[in-house]
Coordinates of C-alpha atoms and ligand atoms in Angstrom, one line a residue:
T22 CA -41.1 -83.7 -26.8
P23 CA -43.2 -80.5 -26.8
A24 CA -41.6 -77.4 -28.8
L25 CA -42.3 -75.7 -25.4
S26 CA -43.1 -76.8 -21.9
I27 CA -43.8 -74.6 -18.9
R28 CA -44.5 -75.9 -15.4
G29 CA -45.4 -73.8 -12.4
L30 CA -43.8 -70.6 -13.8
T31 CA -43.9 -68.0 -11.1
K32 CA -42.7 -64.4 -11.3
V33 CA -42.6 -61.9 -8.3
Y34 CA -41.1 -58.8 -9.5
G35 CA -38.5 -56.6 -7.2
N36 CA -41.5 -54.6 -5.9
G37 CA -43.4 -57.5 -4.6
F38 CA -45.9 -57.6 -7.7
H39 CA -47.0 -61.4 -8.6
A40 CA -46.9 -61.3 -12.5
L41 CA -47.1 -65.0 -12.9
K42 CA -48.9 -67.2 -10.5
G43 CA -47.6 -70.7 -11.4
I44 CA -48.7 -71.2 -14.9
D45 CA -48.4 -74.6 -17.0
L46 CA -48.4 -74.5 -20.7
D47 CA -47.5 -77.1 -23.5
V48 CA -46.9 -76.0 -27.1
P49 CA -46.6 -79.0 -29.4
Q50 CA -44.0 -79.2 -32.2
G51 CA -45.2 -77.5 -35.4
D52 CA -48.1 -75.7 -33.9
F53 CA -49.2 -72.1 -34.3
F54 CA -49.9 -70.9 -30.8
A55 CA -51.3 -67.7 -29.3
L56 CA -51.0 -66.4 -25.8
L57 CA -53.8 -64.0 -25.6
G58 CA -54.6 -61.5 -22.7
P59 CA -55.1 -58.0 -21.9
N60 CA -52.4 -55.6 -21.2
G61 CA -50.6 -56.4 -17.9
A62 CA -51.7 -60.0 -18.0
G63 CA -48.2 -61.5 -18.0
K64 CA -47.6 -62.3 -21.6
S65 CA -44.2 -60.3 -22.0
T66 CA -43.1 -61.6 -18.5
T67 CA -43.7 -65.2 -19.7
L68 CA -41.8 -64.6 -22.9
G69 CA -39.2 -62.9 -21.4
I70 CA -38.4 -65.8 -19.2
V71 CA -38.5 -68.3 -22.1
C72 CA -35.9 -66.1 -23.8
S73 CA -33.9 -65.9 -20.6
L74 CA -34.3 -62.2 -20.4
V75 CA -36.2 -62.1 -17.3
Q76 CA -35.3 -64.2 -14.2
K77 CA -38.2 -66.4 -13.0
T78 CA -39.0 -66.8 -9.4
A79 CA -40.0 -70.5 -9.5
G80 CA -41.0 -73.1 -12.0
E81 CA -39.5 -75.0 -15.0
V82 CA -39.1 -74.1 -18.7
S83 CA -38.1 -76.7 -21.5
I84 CA -37.4 -75.9 -25.2
Y85 CA -37.4 -79.1 -27.3
G86 CA -36.7 -80.9 -24.1
I87 CA -33.7 -78.7 -23.1
D88 CA -34.3 -77.2 -19.5
I89 CA -33.2 -73.6 -20.0
D90 CA -31.7 -73.5 -16.4
R91 CA -29.4 -76.4 -17.2
D92 CA -28.5 -75.4 -20.8
F93 CA -29.9 -72.1 -22.2
A94 CA -26.6 -72.0 -24.4
K95 CA -28.2 -75.1 -26.2
A96 CA -31.8 -74.3 -26.0
K97 CA -31.3 -70.8 -27.7
Y98 CA -30.4 -72.4 -31.1
H99 CA -33.8 -73.5 -31.2
L100 CA -35.2 -70.3 -30.5
G101 CA -35.9 -67.1 -32.7
V102 CA -37.4 -64.2 -30.9
V103 CA -39.1 -61.0 -32.1
P104 CA -39.5 -58.5 -29.2
Q105 CA -42.0 -55.7 -29.2
E106 CA -39.4 -52.9 -29.3
F107 CA -36.9 -52.4 -31.9
N108 CA -33.5 -53.3 -30.4
F109 CA -31.3 -53.1 -33.4
S110 CA -28.8 -50.2 -33.9
Q111 CA -30.5 -47.5 -36.2
F112 CA -27.1 -46.7 -38.0
E113 CA -26.1 -50.2 -38.8
K114 CA -26.7 -51.5 -42.4
V115 CA -29.9 -53.5 -42.7
E116 CA -28.0 -56.5 -44.2
D117 CA -25.3 -56.3 -41.3
I118 CA -27.9 -56.6 -38.7
V119 CA -29.1 -59.9 -40.1
L120 CA -25.5 -61.1 -40.6
A121 CA -24.4 -60.4 -37.2
Q122 CA -27.1 -62.5 -35.8
A123 CA -26.0 -65.4 -37.9
G124 CA -22.3 -64.9 -36.5
Y125 CA -23.9 -65.0 -33.0
Y126 CA -25.2 -68.2 -33.7
G127 CA -22.0 -69.5 -35.2
M128 CA -22.9 -69.4 -38.7
S129 CA -20.2 -69.0 -41.4
L130 CA -20.6 -66.0 -43.9
R131 CA -20.7 -68.6 -46.7
E132 CA -23.9 -70.1 -45.1
A133 CA -25.2 -66.9 -43.8
R134 CA -25.2 -64.8 -46.9
P135 CA -27.6 -66.7 -49.1
R136 CA -29.9 -67.4 -46.0
C137 CA -29.9 -63.6 -45.3
A138 CA -30.5 -62.8 -49.0
Q139 CA -33.4 -65.1 -49.1
L140 CA -35.0 -63.6 -46.1
L141 CA -34.6 -60.2 -47.0
K142 CA -36.3 -60.9 -50.4
D143 CA -39.0 -62.7 -48.8
L144 CA -39.8 -59.9 -46.3
G145 CA -39.5 -57.1 -49.0
L146 CA -36.3 -55.7 -47.5
W147 CA -33.8 -56.6 -50.4
D148 CA -33.7 -53.1 -52.0
K149 CA -33.1 -51.7 -48.5
R150 CA -30.3 -54.0 -47.7
N151 CA -27.5 -51.6 -47.9
G152 CA -29.0 -48.7 -46.2
P153 CA -29.0 -48.0 -42.4
A154 CA -31.8 -49.4 -40.4
R155 CA -33.1 -45.9 -39.5
M156 CA -34.4 -45.3 -43.3
L157 CA -36.7 -48.0 -42.9
S158 CA -40.5 -47.5 -42.1
G159 CA -42.0 -48.9 -38.9
G160 CA -43.3 -51.9 -40.8
M161 CA -40.1 -52.6 -42.3
K162 CA -38.3 -52.5 -39.1
R163 CA -40.6 -55.1 -37.7
R164 CA -40.0 -57.3 -40.7
L165 CA -36.1 -56.8 -40.1
M166 CA -36.6 -58.3 -36.7
I167 CA -38.3 -61.2 -38.2
A168 CA -35.6 -61.7 -40.7
R169 CA -33.0 -61.5 -38.0
A170 CA -35.0 -64.0 -35.8
L171 CA -35.1 -66.6 -38.5
V172 CA -31.5 -66.3 -39.8
H173 CA -30.2 -69.5 -38.0
R174 CA -33.3 -71.6 -38.8
P175 CA -34.8 -71.8 -35.4
R176 CA -37.5 -74.5 -34.7
L177 CA -39.4 -72.4 -32.6
L178 CA -40.1 -68.6 -33.5
I179 CA -41.7 -66.3 -30.6
L180 CA -43.2 -63.0 -31.4
D181 CA -44.2 -60.6 -28.8
E182 CA -47.3 -58.6 -30.2
P183 CA -45.9 -58.8 -33.8
T184 CA -48.7 -56.6 -35.2
A185 CA -49.3 -54.1 -32.7
G186 CA -49.5 -50.6 -34.2
V187 CA -49.1 -52.1 -37.8
D188 CA -51.7 -51.0 -40.5
I189 CA -54.3 -53.6 -41.9
E190 CA -52.3 -54.2 -45.1
L191 CA -48.9 -55.0 -43.6
R192 CA -50.7 -56.9 -40.9
R193 CA -52.2 -59.2 -43.5
S194 CA -48.8 -59.8 -45.3
M195 CA -47.2 -60.4 -42.0
W196 CA -49.9 -63.0 -41.3
E197 CA -49.3 -64.5 -44.6
Y198 CA -45.7 -64.8 -44.1
M199 CA -46.1 -66.3 -40.6
R200 CA -48.5 -68.9 -42.1
R201 CA -46.1 -69.9 -44.7
I202 CA -43.0 -70.6 -42.5
N203 CA -45.3 -72.7 -40.1
R204 CA -46.7 -74.5 -43.2
E205 CA -43.7 -74.8 -45.3
E206 CA -40.7 -75.0 -42.9
G207 CA -42.7 -76.5 -40.0
T208 CA -41.5 -73.8 -37.6
T209 CA -43.5 -73.7 -34.4
I210 CA -44.7 -70.3 -33.9
I211 CA -46.0 -68.7 -30.5
L212 CA -47.1 -65.2 -30.6
T213 CA -48.7 -62.9 -27.8
T214 CA -51.6 -60.8 -29.0
H215 CA -54.4 -58.8 -27.3
Y216 CA -56.5 -59.3 -30.5
L217 CA -58.7 -62.1 -30.5
E218 CA -59.0 -61.8 -34.3
E219 CA -55.3 -62.2 -34.7
A220 CA -55.4 -65.7 -32.7
E221 CA -58.6 -66.8 -34.5
S222 CA -57.2 -66.0 -38.0
L223 CA -53.9 -67.4 -37.5
C224 CA -53.5 -70.0 -34.5
R225 CA -54.5 -73.5 -33.9
N226 CA -54.2 -73.5 -30.2
I227 CA -54.7 -70.6 -27.7
A228 CA -54.0 -70.0 -24.1
I229 CA -55.7 -67.0 -22.5
I230 CA -53.8 -65.4 -19.6
N231 CA -55.2 -62.8 -17.2
H232 CA -53.6 -61.5 -13.9
G233 CA -50.8 -63.9 -14.2
E234 CA -53.0 -67.2 -14.7
I235 CA -54.0 -69.2 -17.5
V236 CA -57.8 -69.1 -17.4
K237 CA -58.2 -71.3 -20.7
N238 CA -56.1 -73.5 -22.7
T239 CA -57.9 -74.9 -25.9
S240 CA -57.9 -75.1 -29.6
V241 CA -59.1 -72.0 -31.5
R242 CA -61.9 -74.1 -33.1
E243 CA -63.2 -75.4 -29.8
L244 CA -63.0 -71.7 -28.3
L245 CA -65.0 -70.3 -31.1
T246 CA -67.8 -72.8 -30.7
E247 CA -68.2 -71.5 -27.0
L248 CA -68.5 -67.8 -28.1
Ligands
ADP160 P1 -36.6 -57.6 -10.8 O1 -35.0 -57.3 -10.7 O2 -37.4 -57.7 -9.7 O3 -36.9 -58.6 -11.9 P2 -36.7 -55.4 -12.6 O4 -35.0 -55.1 -12.4 O5 -37.2 -55.7 -14.0 O6 -37.3 -56.2 -11.5 O7 -37.3 -53.9 -12.3 C1 -36.9 -53.1 -11.2 C2 -38.0 -52.3 -10.7 O8 -38.5 -51.4 -11.8 C3 -39.3 -53.1 -10.3 O9 -39.1 -53.4 -9.0 C4 -40.4 -51.9 -10.5 O10 -40.4 -51.2 -9.4 C5 -40.0 -51.1 -11.7 N1 -40.5 -51.6 -13.0 C6 -39.9 -51.8 -14.1 N2 -41.0 -52.1 -15.1 C7 -42.2 -51.8 -14.4 C8 -43.4 -52.2 -15.0 N3 -43.7 -52.5 -16.2 N4 -44.6 -52.0 -14.1 C9 -44.3 -51.5 -12.8 N5 -43.0 -51.5 -12.4 C10 -42.0 -51.6 -13.3
ADP161 P1 -48.3 -58.0 -20.9 O1 -47.4 -58.5 -21.7 O2 -49.4 -59.0 -20.9 O3 -49.0 -56.9 -21.1 P2 -46.3 -58.0 -18.7 O4 -45.7 -59.3 -18.5 O5 -45.6 -56.8 -19.3 O6 -47.9 -58.2 -19.3 O7 -46.6 -57.3 -17.3 C1 -47.4 -58.0 -16.2 C2 -47.4 -57.3 -15.1 O8 -46.4 -57.1 -14.5 C3 -47.9 -56.0 -15.3 O9 -48.8 -55.6 -14.2 C4 -46.6 -55.0 -15.1 O10 -47.0 -53.7 -14.7 C5 -46.0 -55.8 -14.2 N1 -44.5 -55.6 -14.4 C6 -43.8 -55.8 -15.7 N2 -42.5 -55.7 -15.4 C7 -42.4 -55.3 -14.2 C8 -41.1 -55.0 -13.4 N3 -40.1 -55.0 -13.9 N4 -41.4 -54.8 -12.1 C9 -42.7 -54.5 -11.5 N5 -43.8 -55.0 -12.2 C10 -43.6 -55.4 -13.5

């Protein structure tokens, strides 16, 4: 079973715009996968549908073999998502933001506390845990979203432009962290990016999307030999 399987995915927005024109994608378990494309290509629309935030017009999406139309409630346990925009309360305590997510996934506090502590330490947020989220720098807020997305130990982590607007030093440390959870925890990772360099440095497989169509789907190694 692939971690993510997409068949004939189509999205026509309310204004008649065809954002996705029947895309097919398979991401194997344990993969580090990039969806690469320019702005407006359809990357966020694709991820939005996978996360059930955007309604699809046609097609099928399965997460670890679970059809999201049939049982998103079950599929979502396999899924951790890091959106592009900060979507937590700026006034809430850093630690509470992560613990609340654990609660949402049905984890007990007993289970959630050590997991949360481990994530906040690994992501360099431990010293900030008792302060409100608004006290964090932009890079820290991004790492907080990663901690929150991982708290329930999802098998599939999806990140939408994780290093957009991030300085080079933080970008490298985020790359290192993502490599580590892919390698050590076997977490399947899918990220969108418009930097070829990011896909090249991190990912094993890549799909290139443009104008709502997959124009290439190959291994990164293969792609580089063609350039
Ligand atoms: P739908 O219900 O068709 O999925 P939304 O409710 O997400 O569409 O958006 C409603 C309307 O907002 C769209 O029809 C469009 O006119 C406008 N809109 C929102 N975001 C965008 C965007 N990124 N580009 C162009 N138009 C947008
Ligand atoms: P990407 O993430 O690759 O930059 P998106 O999936 O955000 O691309 O957008 C794909 C296309 O769909 C863009 O042309 C965008 O303007 C359009 N779009 C996005 N959301 C809406 C919406 N709600 N209504 C109409 N058009 C939209």
